[in-house]
Coordinates of C-alpha atoms and ligand atoms in Angstrom, one line a residue:
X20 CA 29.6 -22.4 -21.0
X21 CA 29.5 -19.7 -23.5
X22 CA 25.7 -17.7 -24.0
X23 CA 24.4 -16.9 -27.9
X24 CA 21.5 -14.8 -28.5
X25 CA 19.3 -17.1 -28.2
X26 CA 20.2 -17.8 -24.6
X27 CA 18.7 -14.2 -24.1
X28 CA 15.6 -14.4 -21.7
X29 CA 13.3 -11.6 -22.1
X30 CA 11.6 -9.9 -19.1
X31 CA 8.4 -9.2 -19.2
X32 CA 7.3 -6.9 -16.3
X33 CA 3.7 -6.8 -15.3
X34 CA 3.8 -5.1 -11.9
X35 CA 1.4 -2.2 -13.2
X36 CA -1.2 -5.1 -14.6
X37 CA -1.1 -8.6 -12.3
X38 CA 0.7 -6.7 -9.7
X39 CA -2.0 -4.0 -9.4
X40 CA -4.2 -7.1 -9.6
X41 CA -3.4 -7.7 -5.7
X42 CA -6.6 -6.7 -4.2
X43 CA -5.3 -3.0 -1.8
X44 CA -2.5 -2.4 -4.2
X45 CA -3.9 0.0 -6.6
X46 CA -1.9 2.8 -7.8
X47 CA -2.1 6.4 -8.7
X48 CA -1.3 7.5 -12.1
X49 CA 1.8 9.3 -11.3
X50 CA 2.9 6.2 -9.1
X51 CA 2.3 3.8 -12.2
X52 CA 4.6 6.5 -14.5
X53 CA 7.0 6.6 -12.4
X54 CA 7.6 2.5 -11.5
X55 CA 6.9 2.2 -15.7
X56 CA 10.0 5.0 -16.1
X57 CA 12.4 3.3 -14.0
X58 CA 11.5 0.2 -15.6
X59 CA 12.2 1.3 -18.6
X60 CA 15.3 2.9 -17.2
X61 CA 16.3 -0.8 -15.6
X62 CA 16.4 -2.5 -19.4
X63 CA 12.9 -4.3 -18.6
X64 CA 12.0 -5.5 -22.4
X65 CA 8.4 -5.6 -21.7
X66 CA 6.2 -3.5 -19.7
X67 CA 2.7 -4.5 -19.1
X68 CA 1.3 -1.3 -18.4
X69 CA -2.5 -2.3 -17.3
X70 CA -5.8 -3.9 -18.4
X71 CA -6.9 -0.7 -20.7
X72 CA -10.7 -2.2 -20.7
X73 CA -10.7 -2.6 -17.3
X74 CA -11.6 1.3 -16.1
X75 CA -11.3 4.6 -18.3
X76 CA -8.0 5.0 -15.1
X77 CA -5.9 1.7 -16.8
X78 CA -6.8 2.8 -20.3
X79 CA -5.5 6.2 -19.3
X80 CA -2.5 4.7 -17.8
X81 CA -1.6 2.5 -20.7
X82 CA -1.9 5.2 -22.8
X83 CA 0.5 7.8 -20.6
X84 CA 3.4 5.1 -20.4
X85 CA 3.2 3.9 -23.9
X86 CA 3.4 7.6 -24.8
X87 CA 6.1 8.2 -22.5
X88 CA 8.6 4.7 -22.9
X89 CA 12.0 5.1 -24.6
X90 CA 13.3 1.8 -25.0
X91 CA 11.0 -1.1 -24.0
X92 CA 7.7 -2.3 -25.6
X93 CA 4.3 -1.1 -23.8
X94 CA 1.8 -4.1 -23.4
X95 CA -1.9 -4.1 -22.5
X96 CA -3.9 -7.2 -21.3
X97 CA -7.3 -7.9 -23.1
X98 CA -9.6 -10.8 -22.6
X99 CA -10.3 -12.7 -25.9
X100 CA -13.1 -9.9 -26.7
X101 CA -13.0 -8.1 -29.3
X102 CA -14.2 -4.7 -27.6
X103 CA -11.4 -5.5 -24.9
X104 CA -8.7 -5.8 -28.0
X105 CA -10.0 -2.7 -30.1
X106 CA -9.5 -0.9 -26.6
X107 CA -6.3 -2.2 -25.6
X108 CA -5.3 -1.6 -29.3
X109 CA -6.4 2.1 -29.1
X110 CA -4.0 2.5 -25.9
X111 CA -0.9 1.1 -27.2
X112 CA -0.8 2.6 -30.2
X113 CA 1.1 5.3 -29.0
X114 CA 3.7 3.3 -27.8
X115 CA 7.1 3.4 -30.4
X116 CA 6.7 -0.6 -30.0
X117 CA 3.5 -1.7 -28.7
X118 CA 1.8 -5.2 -27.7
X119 CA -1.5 -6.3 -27.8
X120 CA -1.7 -9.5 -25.1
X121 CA -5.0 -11.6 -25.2
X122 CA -5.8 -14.3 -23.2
X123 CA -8.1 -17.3 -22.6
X124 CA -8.2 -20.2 -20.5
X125 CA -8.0 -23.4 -21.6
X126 CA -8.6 -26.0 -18.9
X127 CA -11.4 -28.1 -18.7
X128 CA -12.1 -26.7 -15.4
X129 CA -11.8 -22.9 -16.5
X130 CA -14.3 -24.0 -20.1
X131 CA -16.7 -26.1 -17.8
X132 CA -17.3 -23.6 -14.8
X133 CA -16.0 -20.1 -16.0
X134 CA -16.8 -20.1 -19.6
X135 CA -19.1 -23.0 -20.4
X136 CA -17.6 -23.3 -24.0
X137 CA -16.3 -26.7 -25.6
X138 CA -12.8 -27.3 -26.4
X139 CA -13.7 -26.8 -30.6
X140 CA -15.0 -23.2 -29.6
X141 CA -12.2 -22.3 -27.4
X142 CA -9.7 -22.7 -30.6
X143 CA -12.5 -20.8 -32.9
X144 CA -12.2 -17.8 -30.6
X145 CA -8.2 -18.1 -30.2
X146 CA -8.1 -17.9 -34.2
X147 CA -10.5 -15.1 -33.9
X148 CA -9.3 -13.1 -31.6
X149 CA -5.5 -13.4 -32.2
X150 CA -6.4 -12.4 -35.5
X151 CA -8.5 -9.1 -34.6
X152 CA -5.3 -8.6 -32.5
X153 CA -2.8 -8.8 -35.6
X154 CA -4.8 -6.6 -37.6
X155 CA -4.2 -4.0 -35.2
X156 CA -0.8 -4.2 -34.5
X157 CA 2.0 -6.6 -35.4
X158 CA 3.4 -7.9 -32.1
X159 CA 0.8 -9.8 -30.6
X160 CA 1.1 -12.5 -27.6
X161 CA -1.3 -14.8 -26.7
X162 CA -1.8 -16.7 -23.2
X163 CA -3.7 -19.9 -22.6
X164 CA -4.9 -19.2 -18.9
X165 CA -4.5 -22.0 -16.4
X166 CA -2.0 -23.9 -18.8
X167 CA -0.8 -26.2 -16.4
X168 CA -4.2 -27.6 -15.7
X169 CA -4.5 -28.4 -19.4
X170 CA -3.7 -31.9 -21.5
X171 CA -0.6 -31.5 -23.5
X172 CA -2.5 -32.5 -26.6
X173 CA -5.0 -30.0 -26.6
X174 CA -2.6 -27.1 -25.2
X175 CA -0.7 -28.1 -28.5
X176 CA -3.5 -27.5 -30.4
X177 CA -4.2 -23.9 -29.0
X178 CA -1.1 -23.1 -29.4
X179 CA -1.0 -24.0 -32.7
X180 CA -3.9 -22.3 -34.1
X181 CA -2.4 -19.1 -31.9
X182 CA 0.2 -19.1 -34.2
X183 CA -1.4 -19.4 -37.1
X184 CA -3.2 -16.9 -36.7
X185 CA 0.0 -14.2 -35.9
X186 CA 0.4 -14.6 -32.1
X187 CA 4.3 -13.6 -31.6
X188 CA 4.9 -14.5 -28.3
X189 CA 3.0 -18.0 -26.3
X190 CA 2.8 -17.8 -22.7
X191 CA 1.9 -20.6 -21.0
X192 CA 1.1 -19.2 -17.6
X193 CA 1.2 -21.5 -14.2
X194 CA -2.0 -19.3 -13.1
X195 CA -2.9 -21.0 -9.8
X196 CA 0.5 -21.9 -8.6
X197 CA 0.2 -25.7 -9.1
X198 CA 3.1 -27.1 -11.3
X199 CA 6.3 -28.0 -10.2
X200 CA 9.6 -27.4 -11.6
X201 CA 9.8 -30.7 -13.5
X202 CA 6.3 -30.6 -14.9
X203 CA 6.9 -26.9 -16.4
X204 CA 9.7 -27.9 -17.7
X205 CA 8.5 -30.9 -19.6
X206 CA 5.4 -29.3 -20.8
X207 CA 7.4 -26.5 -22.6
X208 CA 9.6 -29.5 -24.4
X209 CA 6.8 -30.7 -25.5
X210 CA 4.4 -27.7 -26.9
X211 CA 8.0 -26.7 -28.5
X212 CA 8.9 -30.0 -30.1
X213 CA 4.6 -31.0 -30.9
X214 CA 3.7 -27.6 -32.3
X215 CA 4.5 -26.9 -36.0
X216 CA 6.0 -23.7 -36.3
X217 CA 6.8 -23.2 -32.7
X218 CA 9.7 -21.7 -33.9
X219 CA 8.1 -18.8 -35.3
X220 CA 6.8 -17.9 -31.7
X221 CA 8.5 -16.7 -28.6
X222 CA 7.5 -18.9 -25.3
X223 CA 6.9 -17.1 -22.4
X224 CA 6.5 -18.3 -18.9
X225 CA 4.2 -16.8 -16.2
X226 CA 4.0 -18.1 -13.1
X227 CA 2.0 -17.6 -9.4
X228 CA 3.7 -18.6 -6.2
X229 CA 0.8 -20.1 -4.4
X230 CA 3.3 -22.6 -3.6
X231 CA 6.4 -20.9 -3.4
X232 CA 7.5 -22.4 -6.3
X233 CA 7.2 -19.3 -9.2
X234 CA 10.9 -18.5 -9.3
X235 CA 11.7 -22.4 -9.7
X236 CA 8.9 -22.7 -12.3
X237 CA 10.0 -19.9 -14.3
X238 CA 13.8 -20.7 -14.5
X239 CA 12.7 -24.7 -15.1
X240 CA 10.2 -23.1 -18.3
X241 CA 13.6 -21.1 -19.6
X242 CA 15.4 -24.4 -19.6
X243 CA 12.6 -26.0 -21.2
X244 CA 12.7 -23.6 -24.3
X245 CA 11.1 -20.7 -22.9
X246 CA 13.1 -17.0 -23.9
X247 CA 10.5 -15.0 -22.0
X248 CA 9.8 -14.5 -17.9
X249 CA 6.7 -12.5 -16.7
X250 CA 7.3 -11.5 -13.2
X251 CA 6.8 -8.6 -10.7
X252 CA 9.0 -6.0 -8.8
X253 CA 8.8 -7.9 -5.2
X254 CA 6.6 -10.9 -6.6
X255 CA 3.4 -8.2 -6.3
X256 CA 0.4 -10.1 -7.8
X257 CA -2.9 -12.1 -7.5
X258 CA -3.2 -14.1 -4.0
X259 CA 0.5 -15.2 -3.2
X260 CA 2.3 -13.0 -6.4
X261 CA 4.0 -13.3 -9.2
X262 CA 7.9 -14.8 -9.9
X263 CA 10.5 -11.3 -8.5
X264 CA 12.0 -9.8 -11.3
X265 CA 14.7 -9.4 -9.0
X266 CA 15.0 -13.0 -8.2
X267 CA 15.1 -14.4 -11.6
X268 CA 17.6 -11.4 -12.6
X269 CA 19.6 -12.7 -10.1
X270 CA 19.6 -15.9 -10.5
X271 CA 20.7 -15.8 -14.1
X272 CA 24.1 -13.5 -13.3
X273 CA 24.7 -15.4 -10.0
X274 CA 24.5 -19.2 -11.5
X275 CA 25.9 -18.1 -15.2
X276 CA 27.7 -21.8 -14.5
X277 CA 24.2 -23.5 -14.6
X278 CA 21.8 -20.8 -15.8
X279 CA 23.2 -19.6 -19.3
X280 CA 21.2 -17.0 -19.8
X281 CA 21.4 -13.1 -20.2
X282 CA 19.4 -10.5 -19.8
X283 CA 18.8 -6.6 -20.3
X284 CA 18.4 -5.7 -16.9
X285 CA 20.5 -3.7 -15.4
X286 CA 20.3 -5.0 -11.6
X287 CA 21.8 -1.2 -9.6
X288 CA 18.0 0.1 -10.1
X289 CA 16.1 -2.8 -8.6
X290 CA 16.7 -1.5 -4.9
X291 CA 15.0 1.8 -5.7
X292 CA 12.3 0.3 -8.1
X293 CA 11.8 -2.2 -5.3
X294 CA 11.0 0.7 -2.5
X295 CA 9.3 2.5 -5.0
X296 CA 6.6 -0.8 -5.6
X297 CA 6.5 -0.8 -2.0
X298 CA 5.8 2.7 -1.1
X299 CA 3.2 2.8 -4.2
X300 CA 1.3 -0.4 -3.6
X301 CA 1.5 -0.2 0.2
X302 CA 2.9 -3.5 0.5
X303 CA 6.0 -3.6 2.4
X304 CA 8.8 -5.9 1.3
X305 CA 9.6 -8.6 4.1
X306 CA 12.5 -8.2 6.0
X307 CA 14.0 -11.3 5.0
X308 CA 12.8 -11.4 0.8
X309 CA 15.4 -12.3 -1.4
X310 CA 17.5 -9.4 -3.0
X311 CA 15.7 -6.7 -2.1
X312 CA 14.5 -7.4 1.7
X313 CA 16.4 -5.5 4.5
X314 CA 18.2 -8.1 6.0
X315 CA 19.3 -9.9 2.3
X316 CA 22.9 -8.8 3.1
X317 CA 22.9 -8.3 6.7
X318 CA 24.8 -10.5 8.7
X319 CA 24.7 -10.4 12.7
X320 CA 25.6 -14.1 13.5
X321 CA 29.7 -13.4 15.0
X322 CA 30.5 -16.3 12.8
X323 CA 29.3 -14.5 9.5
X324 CA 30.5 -10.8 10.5
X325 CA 33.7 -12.2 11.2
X326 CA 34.2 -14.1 7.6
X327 CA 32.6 -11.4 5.8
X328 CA 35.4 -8.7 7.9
X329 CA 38.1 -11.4 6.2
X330 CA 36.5 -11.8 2.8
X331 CA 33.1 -11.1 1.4
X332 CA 32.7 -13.8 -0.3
X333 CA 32.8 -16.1 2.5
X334 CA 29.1 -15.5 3.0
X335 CA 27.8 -13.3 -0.1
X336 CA 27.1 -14.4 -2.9
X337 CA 25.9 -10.9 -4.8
X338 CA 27.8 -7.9 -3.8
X339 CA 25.0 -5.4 -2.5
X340 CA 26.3 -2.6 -4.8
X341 CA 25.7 -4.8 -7.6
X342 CA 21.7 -4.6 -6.4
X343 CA 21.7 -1.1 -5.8
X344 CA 22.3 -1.5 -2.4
X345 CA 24.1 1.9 -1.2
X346 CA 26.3 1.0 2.5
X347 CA 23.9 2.9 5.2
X348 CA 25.3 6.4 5.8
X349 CA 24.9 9.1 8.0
X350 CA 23.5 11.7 6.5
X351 CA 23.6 15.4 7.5
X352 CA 22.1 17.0 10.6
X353 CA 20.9 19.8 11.4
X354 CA 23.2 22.5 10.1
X355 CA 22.6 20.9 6.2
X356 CA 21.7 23.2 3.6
X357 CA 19.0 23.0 1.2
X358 CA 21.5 22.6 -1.7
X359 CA 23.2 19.5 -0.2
X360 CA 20.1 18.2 0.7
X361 CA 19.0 18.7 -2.6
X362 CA 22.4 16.7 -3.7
X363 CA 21.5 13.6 -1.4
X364 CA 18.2 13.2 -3.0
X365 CA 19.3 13.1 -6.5
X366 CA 21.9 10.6 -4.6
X367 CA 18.9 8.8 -3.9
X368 CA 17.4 8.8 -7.1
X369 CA 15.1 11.6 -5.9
X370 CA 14.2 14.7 -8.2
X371 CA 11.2 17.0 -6.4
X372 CA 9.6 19.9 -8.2
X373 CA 10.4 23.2 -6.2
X374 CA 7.1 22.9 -3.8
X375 CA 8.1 19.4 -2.7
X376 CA 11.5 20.0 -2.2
X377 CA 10.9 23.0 0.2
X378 CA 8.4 21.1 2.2
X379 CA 10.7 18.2 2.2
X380 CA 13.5 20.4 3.5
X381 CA 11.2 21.8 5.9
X382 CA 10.9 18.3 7.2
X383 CA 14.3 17.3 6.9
X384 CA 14.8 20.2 9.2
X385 CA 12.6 19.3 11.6
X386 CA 13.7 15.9 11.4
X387 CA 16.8 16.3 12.2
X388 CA 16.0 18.7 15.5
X389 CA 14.3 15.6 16.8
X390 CA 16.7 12.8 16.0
X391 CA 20.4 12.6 16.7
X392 CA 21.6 10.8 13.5
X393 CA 19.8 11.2 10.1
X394 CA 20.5 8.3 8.1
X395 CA 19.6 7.4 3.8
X396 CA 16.7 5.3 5.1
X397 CA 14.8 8.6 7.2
X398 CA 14.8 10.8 4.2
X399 CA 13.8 8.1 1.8
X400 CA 10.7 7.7 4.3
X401 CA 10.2 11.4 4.7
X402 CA 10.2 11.8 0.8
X403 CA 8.2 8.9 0.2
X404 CA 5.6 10.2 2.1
X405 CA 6.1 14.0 0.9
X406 CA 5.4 12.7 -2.5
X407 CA 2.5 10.5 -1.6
X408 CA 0.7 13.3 0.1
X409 CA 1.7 16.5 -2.2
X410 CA -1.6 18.0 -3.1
X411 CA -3.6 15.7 -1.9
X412 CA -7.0 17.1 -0.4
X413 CA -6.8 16.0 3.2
X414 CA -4.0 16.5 5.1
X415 CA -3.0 16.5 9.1
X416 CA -2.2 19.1 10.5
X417 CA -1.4 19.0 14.7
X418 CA -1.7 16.1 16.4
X419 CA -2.0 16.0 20.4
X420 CA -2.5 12.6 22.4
X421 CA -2.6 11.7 25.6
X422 CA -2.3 8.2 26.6
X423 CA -1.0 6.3 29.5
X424 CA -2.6 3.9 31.6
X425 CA -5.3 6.7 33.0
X426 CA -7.4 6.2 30.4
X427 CA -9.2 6.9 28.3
X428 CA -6.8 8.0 25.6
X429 CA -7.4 11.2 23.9
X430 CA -6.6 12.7 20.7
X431 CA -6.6 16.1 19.5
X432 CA -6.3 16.6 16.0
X433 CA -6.5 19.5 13.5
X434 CA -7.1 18.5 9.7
X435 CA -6.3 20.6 6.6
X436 CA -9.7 19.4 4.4
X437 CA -9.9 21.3 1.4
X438 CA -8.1 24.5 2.4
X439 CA -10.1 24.7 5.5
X440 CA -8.3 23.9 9.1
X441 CA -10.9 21.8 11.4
X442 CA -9.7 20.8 14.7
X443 CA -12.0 17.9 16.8
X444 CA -11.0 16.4 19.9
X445 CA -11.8 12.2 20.2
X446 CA -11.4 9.6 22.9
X447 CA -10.7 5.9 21.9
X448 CA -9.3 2.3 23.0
X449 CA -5.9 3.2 22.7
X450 CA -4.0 6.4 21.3
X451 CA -4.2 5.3 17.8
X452 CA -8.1 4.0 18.0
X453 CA -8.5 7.9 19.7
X454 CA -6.5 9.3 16.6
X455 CA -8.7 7.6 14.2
X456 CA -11.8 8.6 15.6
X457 CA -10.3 12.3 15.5
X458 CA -10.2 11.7 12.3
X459 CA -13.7 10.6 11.8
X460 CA -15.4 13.1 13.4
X461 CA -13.6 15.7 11.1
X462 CA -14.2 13.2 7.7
X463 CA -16.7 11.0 8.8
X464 CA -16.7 8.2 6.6
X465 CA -18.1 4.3 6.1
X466 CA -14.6 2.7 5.1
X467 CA -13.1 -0.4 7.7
X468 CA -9.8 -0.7 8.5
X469 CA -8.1 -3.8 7.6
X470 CA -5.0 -3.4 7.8
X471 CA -2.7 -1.7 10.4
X472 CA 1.3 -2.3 10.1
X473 CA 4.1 -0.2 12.2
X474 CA 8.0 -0.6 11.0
X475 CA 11.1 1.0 12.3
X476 CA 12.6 3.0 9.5
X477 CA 16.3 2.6 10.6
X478 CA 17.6 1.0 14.7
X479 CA 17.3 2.9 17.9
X480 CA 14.4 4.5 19.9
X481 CA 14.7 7.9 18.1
X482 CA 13.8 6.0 14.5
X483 CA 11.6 7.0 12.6
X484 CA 7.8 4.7 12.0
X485 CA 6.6 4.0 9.3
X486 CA 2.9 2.9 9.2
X487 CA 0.6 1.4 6.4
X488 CA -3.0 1.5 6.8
X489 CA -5.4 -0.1 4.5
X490 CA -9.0 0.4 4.4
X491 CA -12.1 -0.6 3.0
X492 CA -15.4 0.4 1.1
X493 CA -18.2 -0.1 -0.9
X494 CA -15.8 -2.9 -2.3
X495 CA -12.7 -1.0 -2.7
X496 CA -9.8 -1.0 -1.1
X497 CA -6.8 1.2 -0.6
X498 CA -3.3 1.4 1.2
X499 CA -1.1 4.5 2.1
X500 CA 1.8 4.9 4.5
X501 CA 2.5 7.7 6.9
X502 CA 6.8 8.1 8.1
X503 CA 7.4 10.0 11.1
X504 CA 9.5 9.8 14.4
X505 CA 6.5 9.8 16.6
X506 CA 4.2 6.9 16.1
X507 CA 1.0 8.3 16.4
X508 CA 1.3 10.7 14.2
X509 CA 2.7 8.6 11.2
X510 CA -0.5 6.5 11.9
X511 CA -3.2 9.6 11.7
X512 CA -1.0 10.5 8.2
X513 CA -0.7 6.8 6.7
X514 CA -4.9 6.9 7.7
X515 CA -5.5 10.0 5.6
X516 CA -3.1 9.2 2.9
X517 CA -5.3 5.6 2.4
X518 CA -8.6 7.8 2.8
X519 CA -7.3 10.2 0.3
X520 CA -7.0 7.3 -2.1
X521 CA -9.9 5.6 -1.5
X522 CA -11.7 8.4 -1.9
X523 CA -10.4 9.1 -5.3
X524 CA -11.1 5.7 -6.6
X525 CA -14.9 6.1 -4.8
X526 CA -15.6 9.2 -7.2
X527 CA -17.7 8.3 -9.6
X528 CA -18.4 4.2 -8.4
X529 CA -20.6 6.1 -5.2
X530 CA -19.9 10.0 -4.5
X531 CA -19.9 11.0 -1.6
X532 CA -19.3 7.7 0.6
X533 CA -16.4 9.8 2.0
X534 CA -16.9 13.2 2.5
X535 CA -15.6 16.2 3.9
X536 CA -17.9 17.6 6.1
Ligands
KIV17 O1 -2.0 -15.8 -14.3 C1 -2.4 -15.7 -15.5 O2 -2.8 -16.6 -16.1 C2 -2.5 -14.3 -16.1 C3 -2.9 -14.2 -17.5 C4 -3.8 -13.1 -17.8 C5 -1.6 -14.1 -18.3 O3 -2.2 -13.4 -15.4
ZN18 ZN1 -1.1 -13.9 -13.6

């Protein structure tokens, strides 16, 4: 089957707005320039930088990528208000090809309970709105929120008036998950054929995988007329996440024969844009996720190793190089210089200013006294973490435990706060519950842990752990992840890392609710 333009699907890439959405996965603004860059880097068409009305951080954020983007347009999300427009407008403006993208819902459910507005006022604000929206800049998309919980009749009339009044792009977003692959499908046929001038408009689909379906949904919308896919590095998003990038990327050069579709993306950078979602958001991709999961082209059954030794085909479908997946490879050990060190992590898609990359060698060093082979994996961790901790105001120092089944476990911990070493000795339930309340008594603090995960970096009992911690306060949330071969201390770092976060967000909603003492 040959492919014309219009078989060309646009992707639309809102990890840095509904990804960010997920309620722990905030990011810093460097993190959010450099998942935008790569993006951009990747052939992403449209980058949904943030929600620029939501905080003066996302308008500061929109505003840093759309002055930074080569290639692909800058959005920002604004609800159908015309202070959240004028805002998002003000932020985008800087981009070389900016987009305004308003919103509002359209179900009866969403007008009755949310919004208590008639159907009659919910098209007078759509004409409004998209109109404030193309006064201020040209490429405008509109959404009807909860689409899929909406008659096809008065969806058609939304949309309708949405283009009327200069809306360039329709998305008809799956918001809680609900449709099915037949049902998407069908309701983009019909919006597309009902609408008058549907032609004038791009269709977009955006889709939630409360029931796994989002990747289905999406691909049935792009057979059902649709030429645009929102979706997420590693499905990031509200509750269960958006449709992978990755996966739909995939899925249209893998099934060409049924799928005949192109995109832009070029698929070598998702591996590192996936790790870099992960190590920004704090949620670590599952072992077993599509594409980008550790073990989506392993193969340890004898059966498989033994077709894929005869041909790789017999049980791959993708080549792993064609995802950016690089074969596992020893590294260097201890006798490495800085200057092939330096080589590996440009390898690795790494470039450190000259502070980082010393104190990342240092580590590397250190590393590599402690653990007999160094492998890709350990020195991603190590400079994941360098570069989530570099000048941040809290850092650990020393770490001493004793545990064992004496009891009770005690830690010993010294703490860089500030520029001032504090050192403060704690018992606990546990060697980790003693190195957290080390870590209290130097910072004492109100936020609740929620979350506590340990992974193996790489196989064998010399591996490196990497450990996410969440925690919680005053209704915030943050996540940050600690790498190091001994367990404990990767957990007192990934602690301080999420304190450090939290702490920056808490600045200015309630100073002080963690402080230094
Ligand atoms: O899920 C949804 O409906 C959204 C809209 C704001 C596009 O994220
Ligand atoms: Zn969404």
């Amino acid at each position: 089957m040959t492919t014309t333009s219009n078989d060309h699907v646009r992707i639309f890439d809102t990890t840095l707005r509904d990804g960010e959405q997920s309620p722990g996965a905030s990011m810093t603004l460097d993190e959010k320039l450099q998942i935008a860059e790569i993006l951009d880097e990747m052939g992403v068409d449209i980058i949904e930088a943030g929600f620029p009305i939501a905080s003066n951080g996302d308008f500061e954020a929109v505003c840093e990528i759309a002055k930074n983007t080569k290639n692909s347009v800058v959005a920002g999300l604004a609800r159908a208000i015309h202070a959240d427009i004028d805002r998002c407008g003000e932020a985008v403006k800087y981009a070389e090809k900016g987009r305004i993208h308003t919103f509002v819902s359209t179900s009866p459910i969403h007008l009755q309970h949310q919004m208590n507005k008639t159907q009659d006022e919910v098209l007078d604000i759509i004409t409004d709105t998209v109109t404030r929206s193309r006064n201020l800049i040209d490429d405008v998309e509109w959404s009807a929120m909860d689409a899929t919980r909406t008659s096809v009749e008065y969806l058609c009339r939304c949309v309708e008036a949405a283009i009327r009044a200069g809306a360039t792009t329709i998305n008809l977003p799956d918001t809680v998950g609900y449709a099915t692959p037949d049902e998407y499908k069908s309701m983009f046929e019909a919006i597309i054929e009902q609408v008058p001038d549907s032609d004038k408009a791009t269709f977009s689909v955006h889709c939630h995988d409360d029931l796994g379906m989002a990747v289905a949904n999406s691909l049935a919308g792009v057979a059902g007329g649709a030429r645009q896919v929102e979706c997420t590095i590693n499905g990031l998003g509200e509750r269960a996440g958006n449709a992978a990038l990755e996966e739909i990327v995939m899925a249209i050069r893998t099934r060409g024969d049924v799928l005949p579709y192109t995109s832009s993306v070029d698929p070598k950078f998702m591996t590192r844009a996936s790790k870099l979602v992960a190590g920004a958001s704090g949620f670590a991709v599952q072992y077993n996720k599509a594409i980008v999961g550790k073990n989506a082209f392993a193969h340890e059954s004898g059966i498989h190793q033994d077709g894929m030794l005869k041909n790789a085909e017999t049980y791959e479908i993708m080549r792993p190089e064609d995802v950016g997946v690089k074969a596992t490879s020893l590294v260097m050990g201890k006798h490495s210089g800085r200057h092939a060190f330096k080589d590996k992590l440009r390898d690795l898609g790494y470039e450190l200013g000259d502070n980082a990359l010393q104190e990342a060698f240092r580590r590397f060093k250190d590393l590599a006294d402690r653990k007999k082979h160094v492998y890709d994996e350990d020195i991603e961790a190590l400079v994941e973490d360098e570069i989530a901790t570099a000048g941040e105001p809290i850092k650990v120092i020393a770490l001493t435990v004793i545990a064992g089944t004496g009891g009770p476990q005690k830690a010993i911990l010294t703490m860089d706060v500030n520029g001032r070493h504090e050192t403060r000795e704690a018992t606990g339930d546990g060697p980790v519950d003693a190195t957290f309340n080390a870590i209290k008594s130097i910072v004492p603090h109100e936020a609740t842990l929620s979350l506590y995960q340990v992974h193996a970096v790489t196989e064998g009992t010399d591996a490196q752990a990497e450990v996410s911690v969440r925690l919680e306060a005053g209704g915030r949330i943050s996540t940050g992840k600690g790498a190091d071969t001994d367990t404990l201390v990767a957990s007192a770092r990934a602690y301080v890392a999420a304190m450090n976060r939290l702490n920056l967000r808490m600045q200015g909603a309630n100073p002080g609710a963690l402080q230094a003492v």
